[in-house]
XYZ file of C-alpha atoms in Angstrom:
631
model
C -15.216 24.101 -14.786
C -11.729 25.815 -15.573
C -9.479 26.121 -12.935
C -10.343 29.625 -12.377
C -13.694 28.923 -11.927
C -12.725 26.661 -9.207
C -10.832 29.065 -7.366
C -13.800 31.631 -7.098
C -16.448 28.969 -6.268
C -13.988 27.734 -3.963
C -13.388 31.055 -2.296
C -16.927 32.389 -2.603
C -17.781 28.968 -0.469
C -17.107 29.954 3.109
C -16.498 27.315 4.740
C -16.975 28.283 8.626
C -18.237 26.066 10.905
C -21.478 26.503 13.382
C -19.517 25.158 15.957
C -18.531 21.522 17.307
C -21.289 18.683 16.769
C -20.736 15.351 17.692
C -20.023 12.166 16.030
C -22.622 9.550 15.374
C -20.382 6.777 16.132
C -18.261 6.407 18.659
C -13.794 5.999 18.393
C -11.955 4.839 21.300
C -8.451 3.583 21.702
C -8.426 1.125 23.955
C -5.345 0.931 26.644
C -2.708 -1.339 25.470
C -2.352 -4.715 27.414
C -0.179 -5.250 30.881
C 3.286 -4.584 30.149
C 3.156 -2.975 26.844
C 4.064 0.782 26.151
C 1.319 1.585 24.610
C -0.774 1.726 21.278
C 0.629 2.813 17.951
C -2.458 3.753 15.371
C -1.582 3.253 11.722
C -3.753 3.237 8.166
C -3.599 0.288 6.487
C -4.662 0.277 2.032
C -5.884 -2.722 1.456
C -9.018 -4.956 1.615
C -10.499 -5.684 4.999
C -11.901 -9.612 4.422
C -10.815 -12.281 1.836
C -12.653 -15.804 1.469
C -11.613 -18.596 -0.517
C -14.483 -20.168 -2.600
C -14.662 -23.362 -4.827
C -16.938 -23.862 -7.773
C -16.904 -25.616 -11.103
C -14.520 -24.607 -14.153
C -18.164 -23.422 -15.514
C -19.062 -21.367 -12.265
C -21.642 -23.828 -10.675
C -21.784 -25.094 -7.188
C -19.706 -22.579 -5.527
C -19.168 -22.445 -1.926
C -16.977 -21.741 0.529
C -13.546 -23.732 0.573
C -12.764 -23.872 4.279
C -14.535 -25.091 7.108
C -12.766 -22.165 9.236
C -11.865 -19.358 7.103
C -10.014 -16.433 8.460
C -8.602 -14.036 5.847
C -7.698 -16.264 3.200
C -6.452 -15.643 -0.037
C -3.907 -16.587 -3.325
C -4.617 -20.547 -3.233
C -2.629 -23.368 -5.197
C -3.633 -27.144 -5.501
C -1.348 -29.862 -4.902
C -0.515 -32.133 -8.137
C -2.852 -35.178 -7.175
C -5.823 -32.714 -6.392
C -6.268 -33.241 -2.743
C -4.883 -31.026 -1.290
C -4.606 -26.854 -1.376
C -1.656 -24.293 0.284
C -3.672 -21.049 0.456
C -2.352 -17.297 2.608
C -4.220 -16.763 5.564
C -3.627 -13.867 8.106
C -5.885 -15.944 10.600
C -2.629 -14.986 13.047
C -3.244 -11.561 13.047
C -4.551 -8.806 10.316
C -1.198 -8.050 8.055
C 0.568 -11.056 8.757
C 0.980 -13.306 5.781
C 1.626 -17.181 6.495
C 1.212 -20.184 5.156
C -1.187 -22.838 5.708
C -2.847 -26.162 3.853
C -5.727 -27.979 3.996
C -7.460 -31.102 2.629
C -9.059 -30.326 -0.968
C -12.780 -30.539 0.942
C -11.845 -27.757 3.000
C -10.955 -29.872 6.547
C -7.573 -30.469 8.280
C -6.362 -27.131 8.207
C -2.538 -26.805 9.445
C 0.183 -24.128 9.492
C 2.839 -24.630 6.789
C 4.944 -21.448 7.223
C 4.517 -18.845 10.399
C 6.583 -16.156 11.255
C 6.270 -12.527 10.853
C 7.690 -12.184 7.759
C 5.687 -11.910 4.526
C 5.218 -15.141 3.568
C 3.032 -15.745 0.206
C 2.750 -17.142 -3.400
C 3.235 -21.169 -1.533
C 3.051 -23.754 -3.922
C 4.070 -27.338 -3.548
C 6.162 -29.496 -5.676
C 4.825 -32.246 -7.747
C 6.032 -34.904 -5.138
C 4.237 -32.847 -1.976
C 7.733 -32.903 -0.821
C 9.005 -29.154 -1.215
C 7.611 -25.703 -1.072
C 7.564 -22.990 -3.016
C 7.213 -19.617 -1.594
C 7.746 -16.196 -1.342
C 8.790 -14.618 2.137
C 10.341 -11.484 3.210
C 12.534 -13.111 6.076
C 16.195 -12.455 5.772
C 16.914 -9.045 4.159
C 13.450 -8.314 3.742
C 12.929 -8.137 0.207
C 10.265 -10.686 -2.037
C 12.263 -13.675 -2.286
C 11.808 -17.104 -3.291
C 12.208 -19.493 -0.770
C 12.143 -23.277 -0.501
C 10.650 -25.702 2.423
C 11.658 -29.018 2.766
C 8.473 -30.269 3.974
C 10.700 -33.888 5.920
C 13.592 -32.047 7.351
C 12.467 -28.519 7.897
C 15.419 -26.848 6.026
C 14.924 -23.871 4.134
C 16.903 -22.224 0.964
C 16.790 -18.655 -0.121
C 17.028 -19.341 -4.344
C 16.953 -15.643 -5.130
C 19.678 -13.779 -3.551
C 22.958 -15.274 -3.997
C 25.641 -14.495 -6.306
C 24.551 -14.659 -9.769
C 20.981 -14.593 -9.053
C 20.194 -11.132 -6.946
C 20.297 -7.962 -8.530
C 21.303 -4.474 -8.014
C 20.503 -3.822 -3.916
C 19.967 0.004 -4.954
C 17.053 -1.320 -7.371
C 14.254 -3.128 -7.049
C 14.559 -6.681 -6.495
C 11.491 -8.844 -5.937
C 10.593 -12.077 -7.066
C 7.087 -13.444 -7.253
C 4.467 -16.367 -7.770
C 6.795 -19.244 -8.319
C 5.535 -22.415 -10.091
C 6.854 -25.758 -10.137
C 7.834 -27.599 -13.620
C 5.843 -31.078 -14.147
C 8.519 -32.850 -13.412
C 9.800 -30.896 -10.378
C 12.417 -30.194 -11.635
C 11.800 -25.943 -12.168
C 10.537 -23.173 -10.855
C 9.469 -20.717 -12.945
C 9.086 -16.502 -11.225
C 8.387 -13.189 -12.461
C 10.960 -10.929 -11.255
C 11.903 -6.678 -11.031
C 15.242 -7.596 -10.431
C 17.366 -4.579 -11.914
C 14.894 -2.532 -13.379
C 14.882 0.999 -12.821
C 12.742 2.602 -9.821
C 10.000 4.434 -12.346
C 7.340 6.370 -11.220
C 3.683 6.410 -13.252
C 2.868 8.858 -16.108
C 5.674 8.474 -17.715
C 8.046 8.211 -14.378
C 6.788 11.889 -13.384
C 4.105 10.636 -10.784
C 5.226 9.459 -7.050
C 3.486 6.291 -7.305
C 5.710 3.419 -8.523
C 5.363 1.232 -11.821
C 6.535 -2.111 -12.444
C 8.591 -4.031 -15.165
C 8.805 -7.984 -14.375
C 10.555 -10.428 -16.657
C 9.922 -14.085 -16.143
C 12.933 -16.582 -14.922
C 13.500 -20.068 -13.917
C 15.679 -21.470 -11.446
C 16.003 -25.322 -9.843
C 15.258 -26.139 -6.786
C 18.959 -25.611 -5.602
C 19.545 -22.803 -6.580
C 21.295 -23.674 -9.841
C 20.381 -22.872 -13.585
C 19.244 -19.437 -13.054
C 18.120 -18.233 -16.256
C 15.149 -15.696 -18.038
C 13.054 -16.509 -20.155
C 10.772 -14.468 -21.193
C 11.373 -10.185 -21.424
C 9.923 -7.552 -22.967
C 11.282 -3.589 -22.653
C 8.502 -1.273 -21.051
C 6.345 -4.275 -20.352
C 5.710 -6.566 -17.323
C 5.127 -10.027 -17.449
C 3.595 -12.252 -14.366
C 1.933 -14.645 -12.963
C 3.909 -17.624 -14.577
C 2.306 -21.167 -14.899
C 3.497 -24.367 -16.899
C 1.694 -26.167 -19.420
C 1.115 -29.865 -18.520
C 3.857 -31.092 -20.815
C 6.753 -28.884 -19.253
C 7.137 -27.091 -22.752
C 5.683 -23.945 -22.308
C 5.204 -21.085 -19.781
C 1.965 -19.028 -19.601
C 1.813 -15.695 -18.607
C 0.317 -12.142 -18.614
C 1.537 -9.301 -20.360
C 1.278 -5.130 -19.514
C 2.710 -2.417 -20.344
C 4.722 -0.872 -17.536
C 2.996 2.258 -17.378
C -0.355 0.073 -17.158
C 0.564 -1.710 -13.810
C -0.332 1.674 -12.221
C -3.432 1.850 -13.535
C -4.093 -1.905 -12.839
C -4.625 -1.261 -9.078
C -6.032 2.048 -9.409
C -9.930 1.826 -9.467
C -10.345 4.869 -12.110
C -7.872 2.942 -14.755
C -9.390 -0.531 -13.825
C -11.537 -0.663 -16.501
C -9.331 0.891 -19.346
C -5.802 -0.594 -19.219
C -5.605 -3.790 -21.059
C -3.003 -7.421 -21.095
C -2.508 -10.195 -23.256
C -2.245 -13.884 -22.024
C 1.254 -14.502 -23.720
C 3.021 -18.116 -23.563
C 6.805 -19.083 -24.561
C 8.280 -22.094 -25.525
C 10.612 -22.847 -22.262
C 13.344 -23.848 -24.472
C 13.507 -21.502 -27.815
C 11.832 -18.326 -26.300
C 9.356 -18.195 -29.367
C 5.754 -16.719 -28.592
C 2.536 -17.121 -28.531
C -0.277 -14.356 -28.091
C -3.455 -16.279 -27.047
C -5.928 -13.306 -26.567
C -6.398 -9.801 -27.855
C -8.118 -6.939 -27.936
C -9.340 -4.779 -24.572
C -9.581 -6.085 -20.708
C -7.493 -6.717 -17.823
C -6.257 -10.509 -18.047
C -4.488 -11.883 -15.239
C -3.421 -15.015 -13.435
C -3.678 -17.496 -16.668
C -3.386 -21.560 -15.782
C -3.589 -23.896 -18.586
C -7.014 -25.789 -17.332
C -5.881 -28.738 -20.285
C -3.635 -29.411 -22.717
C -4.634 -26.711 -24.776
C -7.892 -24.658 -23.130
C -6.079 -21.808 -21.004
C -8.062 -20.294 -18.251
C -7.719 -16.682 -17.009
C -9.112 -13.373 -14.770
C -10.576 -10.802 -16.596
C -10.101 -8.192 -13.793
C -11.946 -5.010 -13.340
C -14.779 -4.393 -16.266
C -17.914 -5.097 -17.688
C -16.918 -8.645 -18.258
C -14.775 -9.192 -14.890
C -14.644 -13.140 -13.668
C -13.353 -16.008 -15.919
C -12.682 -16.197 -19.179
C -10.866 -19.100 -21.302
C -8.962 -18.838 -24.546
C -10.119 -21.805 -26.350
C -13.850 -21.463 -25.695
C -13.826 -24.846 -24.327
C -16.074 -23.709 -20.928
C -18.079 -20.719 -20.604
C -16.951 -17.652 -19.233
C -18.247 -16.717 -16.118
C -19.080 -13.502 -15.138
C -18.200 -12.517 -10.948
C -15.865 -10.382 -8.967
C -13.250 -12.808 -7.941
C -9.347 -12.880 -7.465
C -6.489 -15.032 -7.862
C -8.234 -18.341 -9.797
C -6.628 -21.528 -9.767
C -7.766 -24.755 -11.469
C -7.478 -28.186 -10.205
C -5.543 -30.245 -11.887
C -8.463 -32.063 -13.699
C -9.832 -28.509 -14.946
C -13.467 -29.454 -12.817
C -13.093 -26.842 -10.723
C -11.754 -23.827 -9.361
C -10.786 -22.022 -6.524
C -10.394 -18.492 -5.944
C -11.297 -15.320 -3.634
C -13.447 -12.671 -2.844
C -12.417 -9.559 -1.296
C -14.371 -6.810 1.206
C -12.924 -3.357 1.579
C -15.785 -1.890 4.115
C -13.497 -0.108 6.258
C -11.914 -1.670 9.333
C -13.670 -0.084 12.436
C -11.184 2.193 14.062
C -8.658 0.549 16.538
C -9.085 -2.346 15.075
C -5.870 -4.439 16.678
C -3.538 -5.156 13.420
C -0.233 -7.920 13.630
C 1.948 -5.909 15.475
C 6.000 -6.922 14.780
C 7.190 -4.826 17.957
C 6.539 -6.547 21.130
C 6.859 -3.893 22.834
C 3.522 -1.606 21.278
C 0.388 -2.918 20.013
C -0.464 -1.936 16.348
C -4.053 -0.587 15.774
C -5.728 0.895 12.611
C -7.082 4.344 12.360
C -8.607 6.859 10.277
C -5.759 9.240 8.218
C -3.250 11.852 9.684
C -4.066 11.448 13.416
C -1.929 14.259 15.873
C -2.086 14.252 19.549
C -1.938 18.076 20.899
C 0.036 18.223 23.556
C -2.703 18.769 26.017
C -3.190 14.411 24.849
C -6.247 15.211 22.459
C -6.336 13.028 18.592
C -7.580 15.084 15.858
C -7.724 13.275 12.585
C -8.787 13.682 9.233
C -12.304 11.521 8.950
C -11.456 10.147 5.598
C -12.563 6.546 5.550
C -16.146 7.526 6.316
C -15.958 9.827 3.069
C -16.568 13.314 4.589
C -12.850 14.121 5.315
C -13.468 16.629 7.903
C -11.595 17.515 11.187
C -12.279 15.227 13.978
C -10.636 15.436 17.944
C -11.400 13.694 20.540
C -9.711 11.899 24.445
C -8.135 9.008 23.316
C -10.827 6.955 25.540
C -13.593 8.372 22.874
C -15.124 10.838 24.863
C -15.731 14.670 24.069
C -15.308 13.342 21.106
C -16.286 16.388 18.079
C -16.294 17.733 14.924
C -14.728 20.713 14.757
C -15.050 21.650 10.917
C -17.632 19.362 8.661
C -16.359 19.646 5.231
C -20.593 19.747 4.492
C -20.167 23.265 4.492
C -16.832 23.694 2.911
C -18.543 24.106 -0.680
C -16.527 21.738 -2.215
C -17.809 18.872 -4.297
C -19.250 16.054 -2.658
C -18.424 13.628 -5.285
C -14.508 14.399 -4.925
C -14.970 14.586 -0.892
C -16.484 10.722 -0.878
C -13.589 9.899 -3.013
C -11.204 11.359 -0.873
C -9.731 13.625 -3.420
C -10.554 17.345 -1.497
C -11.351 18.015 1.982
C -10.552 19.122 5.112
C -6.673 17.055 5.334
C -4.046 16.833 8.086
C -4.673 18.786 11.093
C -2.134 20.226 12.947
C -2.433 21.211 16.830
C -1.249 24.872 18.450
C 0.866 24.071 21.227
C -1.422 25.164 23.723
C -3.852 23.267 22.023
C -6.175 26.314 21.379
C -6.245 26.125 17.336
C -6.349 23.543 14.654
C -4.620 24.474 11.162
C -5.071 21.648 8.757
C -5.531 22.190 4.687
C -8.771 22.500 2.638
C -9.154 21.986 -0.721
C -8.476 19.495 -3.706
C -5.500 17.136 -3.150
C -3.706 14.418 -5.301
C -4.741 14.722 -8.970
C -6.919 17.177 -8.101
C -4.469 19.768 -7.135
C -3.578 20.323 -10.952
C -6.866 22.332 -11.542
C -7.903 22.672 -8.064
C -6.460 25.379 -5.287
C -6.741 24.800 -1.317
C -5.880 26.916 1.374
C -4.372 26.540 4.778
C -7.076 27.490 7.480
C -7.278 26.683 11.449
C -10.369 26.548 13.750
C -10.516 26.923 17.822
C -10.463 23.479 19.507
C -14.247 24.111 19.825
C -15.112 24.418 16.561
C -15.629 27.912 16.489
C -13.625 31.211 14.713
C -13.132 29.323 10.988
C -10.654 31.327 9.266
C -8.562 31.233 5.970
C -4.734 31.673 6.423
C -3.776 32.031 2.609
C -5.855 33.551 -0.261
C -6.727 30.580 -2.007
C -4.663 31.752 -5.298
C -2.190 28.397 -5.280
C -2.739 24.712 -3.577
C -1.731 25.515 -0.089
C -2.184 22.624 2.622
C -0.081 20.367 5.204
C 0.414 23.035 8.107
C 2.123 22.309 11.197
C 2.923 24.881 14.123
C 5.749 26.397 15.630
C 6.951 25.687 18.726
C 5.891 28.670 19.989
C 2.540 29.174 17.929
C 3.429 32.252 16.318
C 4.124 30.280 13.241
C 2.911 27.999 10.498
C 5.002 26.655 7.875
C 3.030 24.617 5.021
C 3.917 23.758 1.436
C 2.775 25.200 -1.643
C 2.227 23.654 -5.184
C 1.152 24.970 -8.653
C 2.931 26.024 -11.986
C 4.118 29.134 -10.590
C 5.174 28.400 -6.880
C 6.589 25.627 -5.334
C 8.076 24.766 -1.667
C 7.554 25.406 1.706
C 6.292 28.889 3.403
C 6.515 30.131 6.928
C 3.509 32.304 7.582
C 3.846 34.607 11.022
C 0.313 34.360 12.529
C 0.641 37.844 13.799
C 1.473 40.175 11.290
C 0.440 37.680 8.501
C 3.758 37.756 6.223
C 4.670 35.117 4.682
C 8.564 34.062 4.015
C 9.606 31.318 1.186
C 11.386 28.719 3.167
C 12.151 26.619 0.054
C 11.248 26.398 -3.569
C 12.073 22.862 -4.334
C 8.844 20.834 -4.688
C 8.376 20.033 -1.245
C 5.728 18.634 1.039
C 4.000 17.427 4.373
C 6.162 19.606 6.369
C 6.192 19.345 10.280
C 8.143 20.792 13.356
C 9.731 19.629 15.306
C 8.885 20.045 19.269
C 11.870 21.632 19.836
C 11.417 23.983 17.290
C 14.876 23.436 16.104
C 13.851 21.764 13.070
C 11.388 21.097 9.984
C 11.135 17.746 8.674
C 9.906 17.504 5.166
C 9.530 15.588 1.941
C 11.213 16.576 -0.978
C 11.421 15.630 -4.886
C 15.194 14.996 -4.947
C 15.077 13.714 -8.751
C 12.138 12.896 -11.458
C 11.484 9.334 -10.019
C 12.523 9.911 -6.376
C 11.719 11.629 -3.014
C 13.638 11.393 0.220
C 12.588 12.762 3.875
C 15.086 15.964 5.155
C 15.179 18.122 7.849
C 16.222 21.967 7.424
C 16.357 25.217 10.359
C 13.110 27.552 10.308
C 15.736 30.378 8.656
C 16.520 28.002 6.058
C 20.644 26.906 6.929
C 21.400 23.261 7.974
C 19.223 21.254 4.811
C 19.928 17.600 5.517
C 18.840 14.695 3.422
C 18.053 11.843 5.368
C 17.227 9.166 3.102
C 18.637 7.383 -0.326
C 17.100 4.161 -1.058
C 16.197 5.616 -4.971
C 12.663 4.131 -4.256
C 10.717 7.058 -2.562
C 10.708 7.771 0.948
C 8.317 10.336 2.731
C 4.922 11.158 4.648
C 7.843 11.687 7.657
C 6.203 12.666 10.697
C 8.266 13.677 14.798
C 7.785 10.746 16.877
C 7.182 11.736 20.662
C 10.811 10.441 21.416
C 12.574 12.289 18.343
C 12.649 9.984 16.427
C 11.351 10.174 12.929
C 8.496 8.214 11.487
C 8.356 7.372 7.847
C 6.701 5.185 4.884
C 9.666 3.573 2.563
C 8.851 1.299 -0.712
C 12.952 0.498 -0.023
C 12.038 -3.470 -0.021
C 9.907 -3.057 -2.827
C 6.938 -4.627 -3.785
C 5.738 -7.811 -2.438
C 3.461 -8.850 -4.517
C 3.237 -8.214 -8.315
C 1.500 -4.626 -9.288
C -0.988 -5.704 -11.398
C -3.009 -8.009 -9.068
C -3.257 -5.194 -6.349
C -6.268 -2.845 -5.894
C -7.695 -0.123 -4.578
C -3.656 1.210 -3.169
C -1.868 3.809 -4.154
C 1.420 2.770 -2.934
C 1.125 -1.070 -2.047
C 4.714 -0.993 -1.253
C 4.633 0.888 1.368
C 5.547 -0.104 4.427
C 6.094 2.012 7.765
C 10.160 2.667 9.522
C 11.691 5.056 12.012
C 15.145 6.612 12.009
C 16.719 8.901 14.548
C 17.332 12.478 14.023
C 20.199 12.669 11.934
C 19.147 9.668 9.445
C 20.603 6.972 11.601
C 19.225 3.606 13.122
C 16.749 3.320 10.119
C 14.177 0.857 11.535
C 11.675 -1.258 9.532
C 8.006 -1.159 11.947
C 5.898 -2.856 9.527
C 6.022 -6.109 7.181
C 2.453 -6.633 5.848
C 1.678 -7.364 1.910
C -0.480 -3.919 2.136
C -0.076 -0.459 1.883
C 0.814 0.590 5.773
C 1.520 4.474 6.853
C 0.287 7.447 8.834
C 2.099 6.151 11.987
C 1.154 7.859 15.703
C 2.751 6.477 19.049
C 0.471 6.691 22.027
C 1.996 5.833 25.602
C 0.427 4.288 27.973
C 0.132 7.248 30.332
C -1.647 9.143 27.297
C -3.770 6.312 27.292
C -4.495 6.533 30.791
C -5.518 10.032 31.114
């Protein structure tokens, strides 16, 4: 259908309402404990239960690994084979720490615990040192090192001659030990450019990793292994100490390695390089996803084929058959009998589910997308994770609770609406809590050949109307503080920015023409916080007046800052990839921005904040005190 077909079916669909109608399942947000200030609901991107299974190299006699799983993922085996260091968020869902356990799944104990990131561990040859990756300290990906007798710690990644460019990205990932102990081989972004997909014209970021070594002590830093536009991870050592294994992807196809419509058609090579000359060696070729490589012998290397008709593991040398499951992370022990790796659930986390909260003060619970108290202290929020995307509200105890447009009569298609791509997205409350604007439509890729249109509904479900024609992707509304006004953004090859429509005579002004979006105003109605493209590969959060004087950009961190939404204090809440990524690109999925992770900043762009510190893609931020709660 062309894109002018769209519009008409989409404005011949009519999408009013018959009224509320009430949920099937209940949502309540429970009050936050005895002493707290309340509840802050998030969204967290990312999967909702990992397990760590065992089986032979040939897929036989899996099971379970540990006698008391609990979120468990991205497992290494100890040199003698007895014992493994796995990630386990078994201290709260977000937070990444450390544990081990005996090779028969028993004896499980805490290795590193804090609420940092902490991933990638890996112990040295001796069982003397760690290996790991952590956020703690400036909270980027580092590499870290435990000494497992005395308890001290080193940073190897951030001192002089080692860290990169602090405007740039800097992470460092999955570090592996040398034979001899005496390495530690990383992949690394470390003064790449911040580069969005398609070509750096799409918000989402890419990633270009080069693989380095580095001794334990910091000392004889060193790459070895690069390639321009490509990204190479995952490193692992061949049993000799001569070569490093690795994977290799374009940059460009670490987007579409996480994405679940480019699973299946962006391809890597399992590459290795002679640690001391550099010279290569392409073991596979031809189409699939190949990640985390290990050689399983001397010469057999094994591998992921992620994503695919032939997803599970896969060898180079034809030595074992490949074997044919939806698994993560695999690592080999070090007799190449067996395996371990993970499987990953992404049913949706019931809503309030509690999350790892890293403010004492607030307790951190999930939610659907886009929730907005009214002032009145009723949610509305965009039912997305249940794949209708229509306009929910509801008391915060669950009760009254209602939906006040189902997208089932919004005429758009259902496939897109289960796949999140068009429906009814991000309310927006009149302050007397009367109306509901919110957008309806196509959104993300869609928006290129599909239009949307800003419309509002009565609190009761009743009096549907369309604000805007439906000629241009309209969406994102937010109210006035008096109510006489909507501003919202517009997008499409003709029009760009934010407009401020006047409910009661129905003109509409051009606030800005930049390409702007997810506008919102402020309570005060003195200002309107917004996202805006400030450059090809970058967007930053800014505030300008309703008449369009005072523009202010409050952000510069080159790595895309937005989705900024008023905080019931003034402050502003925003997502930020500013620390990065903290995990390599390619072995995400299902995210858009994995990066992601959730701050706050007063008015003016001061007293930036960091709120959130999990491995997964965190925004959509809404404070609710406890007297809110208790209404």
């Amino acid at each position: 259908m062309n894109t002018s077909m769209r519009r008409r079916a989409f404005l011949a669909a009519g999408a009013a309402t018959v009224g509320a109608t009430l949920l099937p399942e209940p949502f309540s947000v429970a009050a936050a404990a005895a002493g707290k200030k309340g509840v802050m609901l998030m969204n967290r991107i990312g999967p909702s239960s990992s397990d760590l299974y065992i089986s032979d190299s040939d897929g036989t006699n899996e099971r379970k690994l540990l006698a008391s799983p609990g979120f468990d993922y991205n497992a290494a085996v100890s040199a003698d084979g007895r014992s493994v260091v796995f990630t386990s968020e078994r201290t709260g869902d977000g937070n990444s720490c450390l544990y081990r356990a005996r090779i028969d799944g028993t004896g499980v104990q805490p290795l590193v615990v804090s609420g940092a990131m902490n991933d990638g561990g890996v112990l040295s040859p001796d069982g003397t040192k760690l290996a790991f990756v952590s956020t703690r300290g400036d909270r980027k990906a580092q590499i870290w090192v435990l000494d497992l007798r005395t308890g001290a710690l080193r940073c190897l990644t951030n001192g002089p001659g080692v860290a990169g460019d602090p405007a740039l990205p800097d992470g460092h990932f999955r570090p592996a030990w040398s034979p001899d102990g005496r390495w530690i081989a990383f992949s690394s972004d470390r003064d790449t450019a911040w580069r969005g997909h398609d070509d750096g014209r799409g918000w989402e970021h890419t990633q270009e990793l080069s693989i380095y070594v580095i001794r334990p002590d910091g000392s004889g830093f060193r790459q070895v292994a690069s390639k321009p536009g490509y990204c190479l991870g995952s490193p692992k050592w061949s049993p000799d100490g001569a070569r490093i294994v690795f994977y290799e992807i374009t940059t460009e196809g670490t987007w579409l390695a996480h994405r679940p419509e480019g699973i299946g058609k962006v391809e890597s090579q399992i590459v290795s390089v002679d640690v001391a000359t550099g010279a290569r060696v392409e073991h596979t070729s031809g189409p699939n996803l190949k990640v985390s490589p290990q050689y399983v012998t001397a010469t057999e290397i094994g591998y992921l084929v992620k994503g695919g008709a032939d997803e599970g593991l896969a060898y180079t040398g034809g030595t074992l058959p490949a074997v044919k499951r939806a698994l993560r992370s695999p690592v080999w022990t070090p007799d190449g009998k067996s395996v371990i790796y993970q499987k990953v659930g992404f049913t949706p986390r019931p809503m309030d589910t509690p999350l790892y909260t890293w403010d004492s003060d607030w307790e951190y619970r999930h939610c659907d997308v886009f929730p907005v108290l009214s002032r009145q202290g009723r949610l509305a929020i965009t039912e997305k994770q249940l794949g209708n995307s229509s306009i929910v509200t509801l008391r915060p105890d669950g009760t009254d609770r209602r939906v006040v447009f189902d997208n089932a009569t919004s005429g758009l298609d259902p496939v897109l609406i289960a796949k999140g791509l068009a429906g009814a997205f991000r309310p927006a409350w009149s302050p007397d809590g009367e109306w509901i604007a919110f957008g309806l439509g196509g959104w993300f890729q869609e928006r290129a050949e599909m239009t949307a249109v800003v419309a509002r509904v009565r609190s009761d479900g009743s009096g549907f109307e369309k604000l805007t024609d439906g000629t241009a992707n309209a969406g994102f509304p937010s109210y006035s503080a008096d109510g006489r006004q909507i501003v919202y953004r517009v997008w499409g090859a003709d029009a760009k920015g934010l407009r401020v429509l006047d409910l009661a005579t129905g003109a509409t002004r051009v606030l800005t023409t930049e390409p702007d979006n997810l506008p919102d105003w402020s309570a005060d109605g003195r200002l309107i916080l917004f996202t805006r493209r400030t450059s090809d590969t970058n967007f930053d959060v800014c505030t300008i007046r309703p008449d369009g004087t005072g523009l202010r950009v409050l952000t510069s961190s080159g790595s895309n800052d937005g989705h900024a939404v008023w905080n019931h204090d003034g402050r502003i809440l925003y997502n930020s990839g500013m620390y990065g990524f903290r995990q390599e690109a390619a072995l995400y999925d299902n995210t858009f921005q994995p990066y992601g992770q959730i701050f706050s900043m007063k008015a003016d762009g001061s007293d930036k904040r960091l709120l959130t510190d999990s491995q997964w893609e965190d925004s959509m931020p809404l404070y609710l005190t406890q007297d809110v709660l208790s209404r």
